[in-house]
XYZ file of C-alpha atoms in Angstrom:
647
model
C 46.414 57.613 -109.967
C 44.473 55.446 -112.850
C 46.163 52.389 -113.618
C 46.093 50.740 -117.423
C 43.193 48.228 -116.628
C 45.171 45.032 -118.212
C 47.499 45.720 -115.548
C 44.578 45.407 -113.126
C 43.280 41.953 -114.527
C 46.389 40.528 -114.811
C 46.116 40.367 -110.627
C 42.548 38.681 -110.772
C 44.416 35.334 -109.893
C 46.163 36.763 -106.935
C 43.193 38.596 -105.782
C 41.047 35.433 -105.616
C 44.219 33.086 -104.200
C 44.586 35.370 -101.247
C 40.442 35.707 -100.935
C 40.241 31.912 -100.533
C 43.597 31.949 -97.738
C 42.883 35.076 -95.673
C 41.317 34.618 -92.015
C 37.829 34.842 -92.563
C 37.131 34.132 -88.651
C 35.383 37.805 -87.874
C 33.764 38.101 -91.738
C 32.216 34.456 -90.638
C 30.532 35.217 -87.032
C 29.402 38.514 -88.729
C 27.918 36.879 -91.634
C 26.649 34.536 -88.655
C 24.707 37.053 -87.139
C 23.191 38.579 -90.457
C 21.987 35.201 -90.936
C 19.489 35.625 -88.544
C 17.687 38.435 -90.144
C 16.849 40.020 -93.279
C 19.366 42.334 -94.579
C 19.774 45.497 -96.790
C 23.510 46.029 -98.509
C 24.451 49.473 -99.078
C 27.303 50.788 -101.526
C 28.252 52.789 -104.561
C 29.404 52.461 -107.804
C 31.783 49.097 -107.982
C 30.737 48.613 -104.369
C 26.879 48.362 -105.345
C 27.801 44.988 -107.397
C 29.388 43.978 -104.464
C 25.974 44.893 -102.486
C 24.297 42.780 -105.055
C 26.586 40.075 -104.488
C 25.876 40.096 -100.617
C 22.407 40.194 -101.122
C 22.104 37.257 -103.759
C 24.207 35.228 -101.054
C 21.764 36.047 -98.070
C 19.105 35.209 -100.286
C 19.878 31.684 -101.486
C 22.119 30.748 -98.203
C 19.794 32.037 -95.641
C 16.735 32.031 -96.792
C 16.282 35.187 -95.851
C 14.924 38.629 -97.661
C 18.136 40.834 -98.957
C 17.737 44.291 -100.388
C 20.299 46.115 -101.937
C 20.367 50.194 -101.650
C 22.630 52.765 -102.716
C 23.754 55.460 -99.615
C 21.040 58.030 -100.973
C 18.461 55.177 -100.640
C 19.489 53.824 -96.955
C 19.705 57.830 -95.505
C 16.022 58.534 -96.862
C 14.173 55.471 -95.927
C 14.790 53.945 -92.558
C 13.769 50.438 -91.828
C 12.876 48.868 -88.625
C 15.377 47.508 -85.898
C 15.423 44.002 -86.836
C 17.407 44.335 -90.492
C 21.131 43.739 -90.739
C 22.670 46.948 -92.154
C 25.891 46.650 -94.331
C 28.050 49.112 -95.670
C 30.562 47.774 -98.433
C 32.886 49.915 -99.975
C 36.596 49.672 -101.326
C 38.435 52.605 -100.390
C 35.956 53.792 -97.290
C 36.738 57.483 -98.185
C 33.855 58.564 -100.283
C 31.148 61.248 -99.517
C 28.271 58.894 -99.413
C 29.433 56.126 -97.755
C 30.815 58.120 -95.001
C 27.435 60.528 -94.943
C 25.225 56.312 -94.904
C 27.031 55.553 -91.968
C 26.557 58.129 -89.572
C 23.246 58.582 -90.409
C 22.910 54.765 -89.690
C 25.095 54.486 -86.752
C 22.580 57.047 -85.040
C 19.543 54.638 -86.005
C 21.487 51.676 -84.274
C 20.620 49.036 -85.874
C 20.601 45.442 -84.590
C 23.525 44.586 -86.666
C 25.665 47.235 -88.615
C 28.226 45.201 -90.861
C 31.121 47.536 -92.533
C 32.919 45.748 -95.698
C 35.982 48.269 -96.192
C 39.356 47.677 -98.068
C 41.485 50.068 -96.288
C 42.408 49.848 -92.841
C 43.489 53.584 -92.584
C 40.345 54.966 -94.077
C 37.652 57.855 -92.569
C 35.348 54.546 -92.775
C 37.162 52.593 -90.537
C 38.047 55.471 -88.458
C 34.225 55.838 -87.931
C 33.751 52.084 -87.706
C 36.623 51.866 -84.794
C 34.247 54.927 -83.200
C 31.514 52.628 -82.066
C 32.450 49.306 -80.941
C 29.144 47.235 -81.397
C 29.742 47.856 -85.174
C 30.813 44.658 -87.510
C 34.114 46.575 -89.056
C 35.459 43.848 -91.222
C 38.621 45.201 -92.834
C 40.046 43.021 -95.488
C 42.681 44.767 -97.553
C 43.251 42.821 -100.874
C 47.393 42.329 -102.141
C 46.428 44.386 -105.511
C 46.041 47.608 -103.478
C 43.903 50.718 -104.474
C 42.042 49.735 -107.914
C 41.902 52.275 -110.344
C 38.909 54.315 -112.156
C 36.891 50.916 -111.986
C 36.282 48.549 -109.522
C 37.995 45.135 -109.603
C 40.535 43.469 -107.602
C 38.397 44.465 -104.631
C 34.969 43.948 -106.261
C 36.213 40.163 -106.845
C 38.052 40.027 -103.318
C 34.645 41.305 -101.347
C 32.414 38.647 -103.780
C 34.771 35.680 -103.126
C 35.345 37.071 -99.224
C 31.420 36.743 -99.020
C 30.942 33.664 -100.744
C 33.484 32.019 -99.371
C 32.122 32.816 -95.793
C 28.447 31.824 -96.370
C 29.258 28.492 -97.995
C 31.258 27.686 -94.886
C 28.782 29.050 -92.555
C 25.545 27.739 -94.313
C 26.010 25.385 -96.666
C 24.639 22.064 -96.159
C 28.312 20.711 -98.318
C 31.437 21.287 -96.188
C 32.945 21.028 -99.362
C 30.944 23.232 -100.972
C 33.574 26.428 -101.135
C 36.239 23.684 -102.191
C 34.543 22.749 -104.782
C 33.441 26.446 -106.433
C 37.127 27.049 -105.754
C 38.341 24.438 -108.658
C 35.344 24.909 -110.489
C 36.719 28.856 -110.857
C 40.391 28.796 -110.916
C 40.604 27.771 -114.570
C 38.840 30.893 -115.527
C 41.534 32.862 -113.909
C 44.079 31.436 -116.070
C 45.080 34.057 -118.703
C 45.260 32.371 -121.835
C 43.261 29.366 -120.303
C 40.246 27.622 -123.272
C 37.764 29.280 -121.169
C 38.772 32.586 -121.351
C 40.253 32.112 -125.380
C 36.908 30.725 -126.110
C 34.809 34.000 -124.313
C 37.190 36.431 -126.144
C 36.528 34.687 -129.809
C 32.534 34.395 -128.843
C 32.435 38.024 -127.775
C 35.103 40.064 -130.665
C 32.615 40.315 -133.356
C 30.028 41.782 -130.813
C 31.725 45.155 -130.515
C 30.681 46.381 -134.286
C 27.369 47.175 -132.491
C 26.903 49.740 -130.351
C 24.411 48.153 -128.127
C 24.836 45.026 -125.910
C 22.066 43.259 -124.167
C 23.021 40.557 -121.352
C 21.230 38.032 -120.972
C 21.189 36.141 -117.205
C 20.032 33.592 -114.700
C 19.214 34.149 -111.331
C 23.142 32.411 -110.454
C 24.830 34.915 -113.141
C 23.069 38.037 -112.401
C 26.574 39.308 -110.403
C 28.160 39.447 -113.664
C 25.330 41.098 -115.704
C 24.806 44.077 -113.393
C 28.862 44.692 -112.850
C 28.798 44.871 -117.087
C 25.799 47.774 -116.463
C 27.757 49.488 -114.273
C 31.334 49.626 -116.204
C 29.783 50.204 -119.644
C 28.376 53.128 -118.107
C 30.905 54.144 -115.765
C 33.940 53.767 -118.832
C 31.807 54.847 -121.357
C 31.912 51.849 -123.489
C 28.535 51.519 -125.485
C 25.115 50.667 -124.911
C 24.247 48.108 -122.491
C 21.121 46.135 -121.395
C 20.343 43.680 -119.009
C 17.466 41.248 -118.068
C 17.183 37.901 -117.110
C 15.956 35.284 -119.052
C 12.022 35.922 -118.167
C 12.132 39.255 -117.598
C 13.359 39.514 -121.167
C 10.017 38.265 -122.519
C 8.009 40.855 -120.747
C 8.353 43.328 -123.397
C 12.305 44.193 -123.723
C 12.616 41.621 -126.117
C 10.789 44.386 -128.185
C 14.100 46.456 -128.523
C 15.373 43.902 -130.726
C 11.932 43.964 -132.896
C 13.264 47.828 -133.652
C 16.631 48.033 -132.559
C 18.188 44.795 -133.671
C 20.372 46.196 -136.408
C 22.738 47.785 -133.781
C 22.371 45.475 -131.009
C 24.192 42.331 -130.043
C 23.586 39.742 -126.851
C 25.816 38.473 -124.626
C 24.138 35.058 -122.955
C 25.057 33.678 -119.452
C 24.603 30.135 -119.169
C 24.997 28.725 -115.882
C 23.642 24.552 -115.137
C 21.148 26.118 -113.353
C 19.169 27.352 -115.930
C 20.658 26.382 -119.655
C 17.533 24.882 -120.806
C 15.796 28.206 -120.671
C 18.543 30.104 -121.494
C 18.547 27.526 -124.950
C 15.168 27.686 -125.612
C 15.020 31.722 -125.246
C 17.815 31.928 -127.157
C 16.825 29.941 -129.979
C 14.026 31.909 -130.910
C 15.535 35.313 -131.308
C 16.193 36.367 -134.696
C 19.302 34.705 -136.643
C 20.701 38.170 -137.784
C 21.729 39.662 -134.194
C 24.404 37.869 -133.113
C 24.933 36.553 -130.089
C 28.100 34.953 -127.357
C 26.895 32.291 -125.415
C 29.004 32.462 -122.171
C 29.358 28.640 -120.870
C 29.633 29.076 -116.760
C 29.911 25.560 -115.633
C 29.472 24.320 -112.440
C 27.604 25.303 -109.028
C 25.658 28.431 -108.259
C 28.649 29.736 -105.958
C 30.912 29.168 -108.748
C 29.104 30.354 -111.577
C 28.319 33.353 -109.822
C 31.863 34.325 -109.030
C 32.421 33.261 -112.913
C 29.622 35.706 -114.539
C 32.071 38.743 -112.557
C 35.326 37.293 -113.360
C 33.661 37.272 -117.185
C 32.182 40.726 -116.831
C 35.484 41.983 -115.501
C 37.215 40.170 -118.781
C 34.274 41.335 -121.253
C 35.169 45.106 -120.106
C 38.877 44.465 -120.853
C 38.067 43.410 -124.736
C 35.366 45.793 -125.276
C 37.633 48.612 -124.218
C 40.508 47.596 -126.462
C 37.883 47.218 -129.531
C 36.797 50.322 -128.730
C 39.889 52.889 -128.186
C 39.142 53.165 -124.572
C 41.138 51.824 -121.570
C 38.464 51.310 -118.574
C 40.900 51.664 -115.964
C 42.010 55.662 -117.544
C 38.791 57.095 -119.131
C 39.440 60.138 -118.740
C 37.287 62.192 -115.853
C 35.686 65.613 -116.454
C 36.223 68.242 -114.305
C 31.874 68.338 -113.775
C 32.053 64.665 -112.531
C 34.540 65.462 -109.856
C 32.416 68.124 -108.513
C 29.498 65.524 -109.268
C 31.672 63.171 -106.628
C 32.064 64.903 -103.516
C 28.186 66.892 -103.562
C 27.207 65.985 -100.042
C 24.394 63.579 -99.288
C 21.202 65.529 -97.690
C 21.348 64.803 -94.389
C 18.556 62.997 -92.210
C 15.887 65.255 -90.891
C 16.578 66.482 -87.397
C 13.632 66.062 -84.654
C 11.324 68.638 -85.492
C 9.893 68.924 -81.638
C 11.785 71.185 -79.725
C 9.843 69.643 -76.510
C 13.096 67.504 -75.599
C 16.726 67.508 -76.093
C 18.355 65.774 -78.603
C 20.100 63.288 -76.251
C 16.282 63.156 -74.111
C 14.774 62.096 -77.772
C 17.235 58.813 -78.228
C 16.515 57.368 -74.562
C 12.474 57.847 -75.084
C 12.744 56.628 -78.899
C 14.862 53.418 -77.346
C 11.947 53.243 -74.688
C 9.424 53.887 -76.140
C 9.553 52.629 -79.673
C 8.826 55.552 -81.532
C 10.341 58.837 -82.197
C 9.092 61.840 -80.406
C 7.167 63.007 -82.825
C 5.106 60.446 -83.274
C 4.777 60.132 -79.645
C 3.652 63.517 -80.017
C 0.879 63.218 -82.539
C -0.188 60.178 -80.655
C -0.563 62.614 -77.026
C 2.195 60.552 -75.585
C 5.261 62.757 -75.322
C 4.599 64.273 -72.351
C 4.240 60.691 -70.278
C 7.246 59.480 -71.606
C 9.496 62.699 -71.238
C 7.818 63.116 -67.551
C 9.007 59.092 -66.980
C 12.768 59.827 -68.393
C 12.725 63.654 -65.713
C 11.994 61.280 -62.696
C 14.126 58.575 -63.702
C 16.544 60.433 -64.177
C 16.241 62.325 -61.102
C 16.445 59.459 -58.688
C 19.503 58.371 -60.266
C 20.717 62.073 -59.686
C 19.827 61.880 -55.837
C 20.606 58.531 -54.805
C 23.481 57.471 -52.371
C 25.059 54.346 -54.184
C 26.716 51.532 -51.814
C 27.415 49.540 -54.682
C 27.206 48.580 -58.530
C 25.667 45.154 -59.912
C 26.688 44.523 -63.217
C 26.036 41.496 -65.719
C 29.195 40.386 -67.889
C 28.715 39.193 -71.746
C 27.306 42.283 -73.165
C 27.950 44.572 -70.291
C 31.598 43.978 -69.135
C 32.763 42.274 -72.497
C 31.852 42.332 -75.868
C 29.460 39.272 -76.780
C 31.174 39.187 -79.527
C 34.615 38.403 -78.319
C 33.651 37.258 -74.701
C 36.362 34.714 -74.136
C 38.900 37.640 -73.972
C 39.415 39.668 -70.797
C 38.024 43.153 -70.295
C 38.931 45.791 -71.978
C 41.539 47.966 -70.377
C 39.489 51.073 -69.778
C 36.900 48.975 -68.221
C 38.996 47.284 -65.976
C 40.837 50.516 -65.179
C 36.816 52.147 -64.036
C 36.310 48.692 -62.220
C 39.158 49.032 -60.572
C 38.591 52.558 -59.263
C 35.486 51.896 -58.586
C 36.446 49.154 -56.152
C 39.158 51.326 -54.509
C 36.494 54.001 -53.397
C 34.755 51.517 -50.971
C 31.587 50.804 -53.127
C 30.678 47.196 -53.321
C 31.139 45.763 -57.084
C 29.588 42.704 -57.953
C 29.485 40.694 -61.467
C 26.231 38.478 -61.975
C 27.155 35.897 -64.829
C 25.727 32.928 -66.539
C 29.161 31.814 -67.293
C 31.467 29.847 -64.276
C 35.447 29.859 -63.720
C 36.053 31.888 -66.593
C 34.837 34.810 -65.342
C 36.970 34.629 -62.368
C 40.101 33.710 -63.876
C 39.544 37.146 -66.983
C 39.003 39.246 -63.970
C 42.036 38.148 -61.902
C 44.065 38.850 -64.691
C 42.156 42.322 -65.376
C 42.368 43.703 -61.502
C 44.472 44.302 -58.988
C 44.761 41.390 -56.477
C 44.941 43.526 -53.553
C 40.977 44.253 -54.999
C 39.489 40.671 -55.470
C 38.183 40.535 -51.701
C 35.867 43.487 -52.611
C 34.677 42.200 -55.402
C 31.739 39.333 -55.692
C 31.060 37.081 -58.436
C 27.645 35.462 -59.155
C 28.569 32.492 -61.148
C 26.102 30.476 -63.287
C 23.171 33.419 -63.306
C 23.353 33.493 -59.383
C 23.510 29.812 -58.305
C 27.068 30.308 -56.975
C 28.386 33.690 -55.017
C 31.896 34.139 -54.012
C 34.435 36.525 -53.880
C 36.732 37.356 -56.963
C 39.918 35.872 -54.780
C 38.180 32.554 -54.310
C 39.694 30.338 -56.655
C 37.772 27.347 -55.823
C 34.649 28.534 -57.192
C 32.686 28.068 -58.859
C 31.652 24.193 -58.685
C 32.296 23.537 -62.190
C 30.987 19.951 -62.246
C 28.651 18.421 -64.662
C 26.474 16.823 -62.520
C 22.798 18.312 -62.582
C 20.755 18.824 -59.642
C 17.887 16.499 -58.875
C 15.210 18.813 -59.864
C 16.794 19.457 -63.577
C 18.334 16.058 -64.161
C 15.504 14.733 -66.111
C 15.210 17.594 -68.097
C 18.705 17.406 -68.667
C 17.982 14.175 -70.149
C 15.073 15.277 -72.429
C 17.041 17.756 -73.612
C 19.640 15.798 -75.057
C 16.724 13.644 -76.241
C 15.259 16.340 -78.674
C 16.637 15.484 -81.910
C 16.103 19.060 -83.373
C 18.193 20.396 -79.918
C 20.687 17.411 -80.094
C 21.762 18.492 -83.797
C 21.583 22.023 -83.538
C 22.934 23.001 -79.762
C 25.711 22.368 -77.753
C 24.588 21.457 -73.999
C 26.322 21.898 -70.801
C 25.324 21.000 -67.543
C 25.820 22.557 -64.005
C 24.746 21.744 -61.028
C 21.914 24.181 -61.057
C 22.348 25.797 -64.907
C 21.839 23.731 -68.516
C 23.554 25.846 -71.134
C 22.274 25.517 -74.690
C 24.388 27.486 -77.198
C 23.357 26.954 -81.073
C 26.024 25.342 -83.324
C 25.300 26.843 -85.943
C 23.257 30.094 -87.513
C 20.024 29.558 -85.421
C 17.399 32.335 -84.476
C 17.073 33.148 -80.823
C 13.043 32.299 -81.232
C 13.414 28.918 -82.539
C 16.375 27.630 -80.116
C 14.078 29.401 -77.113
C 11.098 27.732 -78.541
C 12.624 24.259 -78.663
C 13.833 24.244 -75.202
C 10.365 25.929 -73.681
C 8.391 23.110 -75.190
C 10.578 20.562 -73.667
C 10.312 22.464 -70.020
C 6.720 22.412 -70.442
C 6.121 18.645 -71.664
C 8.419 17.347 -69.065
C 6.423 19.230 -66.307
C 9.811 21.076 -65.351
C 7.177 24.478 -65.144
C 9.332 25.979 -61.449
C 12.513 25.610 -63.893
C 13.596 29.426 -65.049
C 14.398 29.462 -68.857
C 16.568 33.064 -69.628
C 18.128 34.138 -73.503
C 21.867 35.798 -73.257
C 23.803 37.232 -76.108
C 24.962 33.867 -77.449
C 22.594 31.272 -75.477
C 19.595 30.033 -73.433
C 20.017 29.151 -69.571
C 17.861 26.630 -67.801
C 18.118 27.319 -64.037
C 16.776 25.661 -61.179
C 14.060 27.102 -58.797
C 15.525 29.491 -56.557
C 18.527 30.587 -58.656
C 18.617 34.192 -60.260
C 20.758 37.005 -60.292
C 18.903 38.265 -57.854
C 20.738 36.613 -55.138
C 23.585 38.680 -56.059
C 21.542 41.519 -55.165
C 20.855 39.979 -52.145
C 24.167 38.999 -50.893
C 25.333 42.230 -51.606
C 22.747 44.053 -49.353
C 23.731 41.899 -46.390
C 27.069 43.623 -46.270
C 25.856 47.306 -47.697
C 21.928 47.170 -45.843
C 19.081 49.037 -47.142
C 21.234 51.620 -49.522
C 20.634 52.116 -53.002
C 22.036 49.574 -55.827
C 22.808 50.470 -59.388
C 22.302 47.844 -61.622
C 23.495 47.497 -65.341
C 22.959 44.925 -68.245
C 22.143 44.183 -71.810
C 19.702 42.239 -71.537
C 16.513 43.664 -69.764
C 13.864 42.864 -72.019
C 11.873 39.594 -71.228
C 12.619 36.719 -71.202
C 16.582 38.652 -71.489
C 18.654 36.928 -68.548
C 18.873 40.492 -66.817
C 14.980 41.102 -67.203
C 15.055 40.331 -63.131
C 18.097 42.763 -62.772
C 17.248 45.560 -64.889
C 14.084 45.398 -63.076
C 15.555 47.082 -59.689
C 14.451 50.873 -59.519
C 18.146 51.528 -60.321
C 18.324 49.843 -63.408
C 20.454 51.410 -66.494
C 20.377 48.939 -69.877
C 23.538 49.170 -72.393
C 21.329 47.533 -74.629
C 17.759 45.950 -74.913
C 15.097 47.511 -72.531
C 11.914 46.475 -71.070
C 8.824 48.736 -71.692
C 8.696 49.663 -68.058
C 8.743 53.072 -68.232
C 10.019 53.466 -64.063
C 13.203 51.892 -64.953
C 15.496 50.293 -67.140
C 16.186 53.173 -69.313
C 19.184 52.820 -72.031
C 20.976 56.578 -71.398
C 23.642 55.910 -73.814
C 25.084 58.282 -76.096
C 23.422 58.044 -79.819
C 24.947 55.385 -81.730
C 26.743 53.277 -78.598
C 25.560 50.175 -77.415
C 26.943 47.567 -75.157
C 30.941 47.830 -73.951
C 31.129 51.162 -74.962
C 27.883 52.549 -73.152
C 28.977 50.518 -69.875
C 32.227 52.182 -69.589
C 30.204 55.771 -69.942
C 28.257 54.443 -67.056
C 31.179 53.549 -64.978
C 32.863 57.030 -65.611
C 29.596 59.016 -64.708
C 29.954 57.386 -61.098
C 32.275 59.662 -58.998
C 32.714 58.576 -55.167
C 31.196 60.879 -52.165
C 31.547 60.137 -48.676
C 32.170 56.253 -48.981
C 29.323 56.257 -51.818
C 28.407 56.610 -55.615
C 26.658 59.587 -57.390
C 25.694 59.087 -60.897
C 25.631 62.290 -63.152
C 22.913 61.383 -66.145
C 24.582 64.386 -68.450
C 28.293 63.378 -67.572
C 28.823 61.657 -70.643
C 26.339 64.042 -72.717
């Protein structure tokens, strides 16, 4: 049901007090993660403003290339693995959004970031689906909006702004201060907002409005665009302020009888914004917008302003934004269906063969095929496959953050359904062993996850294999900080790097240093930094491995091999499966995932004897591992692992 669209400004205040006091803890690490990367933010109608507000903010926080794409755009042209995908959108019901994100979910990108309003929505139903998806579900106090976007458009801009400040911004006070600098404006009746209703009234005799922006205000000017057109209130134009002399200026040369500007002016740029203004012609009048105050803040400002401007225009015009008025074409217009992605055109391998050799091989069948290659790969997938079909399994290896946990939220215990498959697992006889780079915390998530009747059977190697017990030994691992002799100088010139010593936290075990970044760091730079200092302090026989969330030093000697190892004492020569996340170099299962038994739940290496990612389309991580563990079914005091059980 449409609501009056006063009624939906006059919550504006609310909106933005609960935006700057909700939990931003999982919008932060995801916004974390996107950091690293460039990033393409998808949405539709109100929701595309708030895709032009994420990618402004990854722009100037990051550093980082942004791109913003409607749902038609992101289904037709696929981009390469290493862009963060976001969806953002309101009500997470719509046609396209839903049609963009399971078309993208099947592309799996290295991050895919949903932005929904509504917790009980077919979006966050689909989000919920596959658990390596970002689903960030913030569900503003104003509830549904109504035929335009705004107590959620302003909630997702301040959401996002609020949780890039505080992850990147060099200020800690930064968000504080855009906070006071924008609460006035919220104010109804407030000199700001008097002074931008005077400035704009006599503007509406004309039927076209140009805006007029910086790069800081350009939030604002594009949400105008969108509800002039949307609510049918006039005419509307937009450029910023150089763009404007490339030739649109021209309109006015012909058109400036029934045209009248709207200016943002932000600190940023008000001297150009003056000096462009000052030389258009006297007769077409013009509102100069003041929007004090930093480029977080006068961003947020040029939308609260656009959101006001729509308010006044509609009054001066007869036409309530928020109850237009919908024909019955433009509902039928709404729910056409998006085309959907082309399907493999080669009918020379299955559809679930086709995502295993695109993961493996980099490239989609048919280009395999125009390249002669299909045929090797799909002949390496039938043979791995096979041996996994015929082999006699004594026991499973598995790696933990990634593989037994989500990365993401690796300080909490397992999952129930994967402790439940661990469990049985253990109870047929097979030998289960974890291989971790993490110590006592490991052991004390899986007590609390298993039976205790089942800890003898289970081994632990602690600290990427440096320490092997049994999941009922409570005395392990050796936790102290003390450093071996062959790593305690490079312990030393670790901490001595001033780039490492600001930007990573260090932890020393007896045969592990931990580095885990502080901050927003890429993997590269963090590995790079510690690689140099391995190599200039001679340190060449120490091991240097990447995780999920870090970069383990390890003395000579200590992999997670030796987990292998121990476990074939007690099982002999019989086949081990192994499973990880990590199995591309230098990944800290690269050694693991190198066995001839060797199934990935995430990253693979290009060996094409092993290693393969079998996962189901669209899962990744937690979700593939527990497919894994319920394609295992005991025989005879063994495993047997059915490749199509979870097909």
């Amino acid at each position: 049901m449409a609501k009056p669209y006063a009624t939906e400004i006059s919550k504006l205040r609310e909106t933005f007090s609960w935006a700057n006091a909700v939990d931003l803890v999982p919008l932060r690490q995801a916004v974390r993660t996107a950091g690293l990367s460039p990033l393409r933010a998808i949405g539709s109608g109100g929701s595309l403003t708030a895709a032009h507000a994420l990618a402004g903010l990854h722009q100037r926080w990051t550093g980082r290339v942004a791109a913003v794409a409607t749902p038609l755009d992101a289904v037709a042209e696929p981009l390469e693995e290493g862009v963060a995908t976001w969806l953002l959108s309101a009500g997470g019901g719509n046609v396209d959004i839903l049609a963009a994100f399971k078309a993208l979910v099947a592309r799996e990108p290295r991050q895919l970031g949903v932005l929904c309003g509504r917790s009980d929505s077919a979006l966050a139903d689909l989000g919920r689906d596959h658990a390596f998806v970002d689903l960030l579900l913030y569900e503003p106090p104003a509830g549904k909006d109504g035929f335009l976007a705004t107590n959620s458009l302003l909630a997702f801009t301040a959401l996002l702004t609020r949780a890039y400040a505080l992850e990147f911004a060099p200020n800690a006070r930064a968000w504080e201060q855009a906070v006071a600098e924008v609460e006035p404006l919220l104010i109804d009746g407030a000199e700001p907002i008097s002074a931008w209703a005077r400035d704009t009234s006599p503007l509406w005799e004309r039927p076209t409005t140009l805006i007029l922006h910086g790069s800081t205000t350009r939030i604002g000017a594009v949400d105008l665009e969108s509800k002039f057109t949307e609510a049918a209130l006039g005419n509307l134009h937009l450029a910023d302020y150089r763009n404007f002399a490339h030739g649109r200026h021209h309109w006015l040369a012909k058109r400036g009888e029934h045209t009248a500007i709207i200016a943002f002016l932000s600190d940023e740029d008000r001297a150009l914004a003056e000096r462009t203004l000052a030389l258009i012609p006297q007769d077409i009048p013009q509102a100069r917008l003041e929007l004090p105050g930093s480029p977080a803040a006068a961003s947020i400002a040029s939308l609260i302003a656009a959101l006001r401007i729509t308010g006044w225009a509609g009054v001066a015009r007869g036409i309530d934004p928020g109850r237009p008025g919908v024909p019955e074409f433009g509902r039928k217009l709404y729910n056409l269906p998006l085309p959907k992605p082309p399907s493999s055109r080669t009918r020379k391998v299955s559809d679930r063969a086709a995502v295993a050799i695109t993961r493996k091989a980099g490239l989609t069948p048919e280009r395999l095929e125009e390249r002669g290659q299909l045929d090797r790969w799909r002949a390496a997938l039938t043979t791995f496959e096979g041996r996994l079909r015929d082999a006699a399994f004594a026991g499973v290896v598995l790696d933990y953050d990634g593989t037994i946990v989500d990365a993401r939220h690796r300080f909490f215990r397992p999952r129930p359904d994967i402790a439940a498959e661990l469990g049985r697992l253990a109870e047929s006889g097979a030998q289960i062993a974890i291989a971790t780079g993490r110590g006592a915390s490991v052991r004390r998530d899986l007590q609390a996850s298993l039976p205790q009747e089942l800890w003898p059977r289970i081994l632990i190697g602690y600290y990427n294999g440096a320490e092997i017990a049994a999941l009922d030994d409570s005395a392990a691992p050796d936790g102290g900080d003390i450093v071996c002799d062959t790593l305690a100088a490079l312990a030393v010139a670790l901490r001595a790097q001033p780039e490492l010593a600001d930007a990573a936290d260090q932890t020393d075990r007896r045969y592990q240093i931990t580095l885990e970044a502080k901050r927003a760091m890429p993997e590269n730079r963090l590995w790079d930094l510690a690689h140099q200092v391995v190599l200039m302090t001679d340190h060449q026989d120490a091991r240097i491995t990447r995780s999920s969330h870090s970069i383990d030093i390890v003395a000579a000697g200590v992999s997670k091999l030796n987990v292998l190892e121990r476990v074939r004492v007690v099982v002999g020569a019989a086949p081990l499966l192994t499973i990880g996340d990590r199995g591309r170099w230098p990944g800290n299962d690269y050694e693991l995932l190198r066995e001839p038994y060797a199934l990935s739940v995430d990253e693979i290496s290009v060996d094409p004897t092993t290693c393969w990612n079998l996962a189901v389309r669209g899962q990744r991580g937690v979700a593939a591992t527990l497919d894994y563990l319920r394609a295992l079914r005991p025989d005879g005091g063994c495993l047997r692992f059915d490749p199509a059980a979870f097909r």
